[in-house]
């Protein structure tokens, strides 16, 4: 997918574990894993808001656009 | 209705249909003998060709029942809106068309060989129409289940 969710980077910056993030944001570990692995189709504003609040960052810090390489 | 109850009901209907079919195929030779005796028709020369054709038509019918059983299982697990079930419905449509088409073609062939009662050809057209109607409904349902599966995936992968 062209949109990358940089949760790992922000977790490392905040020195926070995935379990702690899961507890504080109220997402299941399975859903955090879907976000981290880039398998998510969409993200709700409410979820993004909670992530930004817990990780003390902006949406742009979490989301990044990378152009997809087309296979020949 | 809860999925578990709905699945149970589906399975009950499938078992009832399978038993009804089994009874029909098991007692068919006796029924033919009864008709032969009662109506004084000489059906000896047409008994085996017709028996083979009628028994062959059972294969797609039971294939549809197996697919329906698998769908009932998925209803129980609440995974009814899946690409797999859409594919199963498409296979059901193909089975119905194959069954109706085969019976109609067999009737045409038997008519050419002169071993067909004229009334049966009308009956075969009726069977073909029912098969086409069933296939149409199954195809429409397959399309709807396919779309529902995509929406379900979107919903599951929206965090």
PDB file of N, CA and C in Angstrom, chain A residues 31 39-44 47, chain B residues 150 153-159:
ATOM      1  N   UNK A  31      -5.329  -5.418  15.905  1.00  0.00           N
ATOM      2  CA  UNK A  31      -5.546  -4.218  15.089  1.00  0.00           C
ATOM      3  C   UNK A  31      -4.275  -3.373  14.975  1.00  0.00           C
ATOM      4  N   UNK A  39      -1.543  -3.539   6.456  1.00  0.00           N
ATOM      5  CA  UNK A  39      -2.666  -4.283   5.871  1.00  0.00           C
ATOM      6  C   UNK A  39      -3.997  -3.542   6.035  1.00  0.00           C
ATOM      7  N   UNK A  40      -3.984  -2.448   6.774  1.00  0.00           N
ATOM      8  CA  UNK A  40      -5.223  -1.705   7.023  1.00  0.00           C
ATOM      9  C   UNK A  40      -5.716  -1.049   5.732  1.00  0.00           C
ATOM     10  N   UNK A  41      -7.030  -1.084   5.515  1.00  0.00           N
ATOM     11  CA  UNK A  41      -7.614  -0.439   4.330  1.00  0.00           C
ATOM     12  C   UNK A  41      -7.937   1.024   4.627  1.00  0.00           C
ATOM     13  N   UNK A  42      -8.273   1.303   5.899  1.00  0.00           N
ATOM     14  CA  UNK A  42      -8.648   2.672   6.282  1.00  0.00           C
ATOM     15  C   UNK A  42      -8.404   2.863   7.768  1.00  0.00           C
ATOM     16  N   UNK A  43      -8.308   4.141   8.162  1.00  0.00           N
ATOM     17  CA  UNK A  43      -8.140   4.445   9.583  1.00  0.00           C
ATOM     18  C   UNK A  43      -9.152   5.526   9.967  1.00  0.00           C
ATOM     19  N   UNK A  44      -9.845   5.312  11.068  1.00  0.00           N
ATOM     20  CA  UNK A  44     -10.859   6.283  11.500  1.00  0.00           C
ATOM     21  C   UNK A  44     -10.164   7.506  12.106  1.00  0.00           C
ATOM     22  N   UNK A  47      -9.524   7.004  15.750  1.00  0.00           N
ATOM     23  CA  UNK A  47      -8.337   6.190  16.061  1.00  0.00           C
ATOM     24  C   UNK A  47      -7.067   7.021  15.906  1.00  0.00           C
TER      25      UNK A  47
ATOM     26  N   UNK B 150     -16.443  -8.095   0.085  1.00  0.00           N
ATOM     27  CA  UNK B 150     -15.524  -6.951  -0.054  1.00  0.00           C
ATOM     28  C   UNK B 150     -15.818  -5.920   1.045  1.00  0.00           C
ATOM     29  N   UNK B 153     -14.600  -7.183   4.355  1.00  0.00           N
ATOM     30  CA  UNK B 153     -13.138  -7.033   4.446  1.00  0.00           C
ATOM     31  C   UNK B 153     -12.758  -5.594   4.766  1.00  0.00           C
ATOM     32  N   UNK B 154     -13.427  -4.651   4.060  1.00  0.00           N
ATOM     33  CA  UNK B 154     -13.169  -3.220   4.297  1.00  0.00           C
ATOM     34  C   UNK B 154     -13.460  -2.861   5.750  1.00  0.00           C
ATOM     35  N   UNK B 155     -14.578  -3.379   6.242  1.00  0.00           N
ATOM     36  CA  UNK B 155     -14.976  -3.092   7.624  1.00  0.00           C
ATOM     37  C   UNK B 155     -13.979  -3.693   8.613  1.00  0.00           C
ATOM     38  N   UNK B 156     -13.561  -4.951   8.345  1.00  0.00           N
ATOM     39  CA  UNK B 156     -12.615  -5.619   9.251  1.00  0.00           C
ATOM     40  C   UNK B 156     -11.252  -4.933   9.263  1.00  0.00           C
ATOM     41  N   UNK B 157     -10.879  -4.366   8.107  1.00  0.00           N
ATOM     42  CA  UNK B 157      -9.540  -3.752   8.003  1.00  0.00           C
ATOM     43  C   UNK B 157      -9.579  -2.233   8.189  1.00  0.00           C
ATOM     44  N   UNK B 158     -10.705  -1.732   8.691  1.00  0.00           N
ATOM     45  CA  UNK B 158     -10.766  -0.308   9.063  1.00  0.00           C
ATOM     46  C   UNK B 158     -10.544  -0.230  10.564  1.00  0.00           C
ATOM     47  N   UNK B 159      -9.445   0.425  10.938  1.00  0.00           N
ATOM     48  CA  UNK B 159      -9.048   0.454  12.357  1.00  0.00           C
ATOM     49  C   UNK B 159      -9.504   1.760  13.010  1.00  0.00           C
TER      50      UNK B 159
END
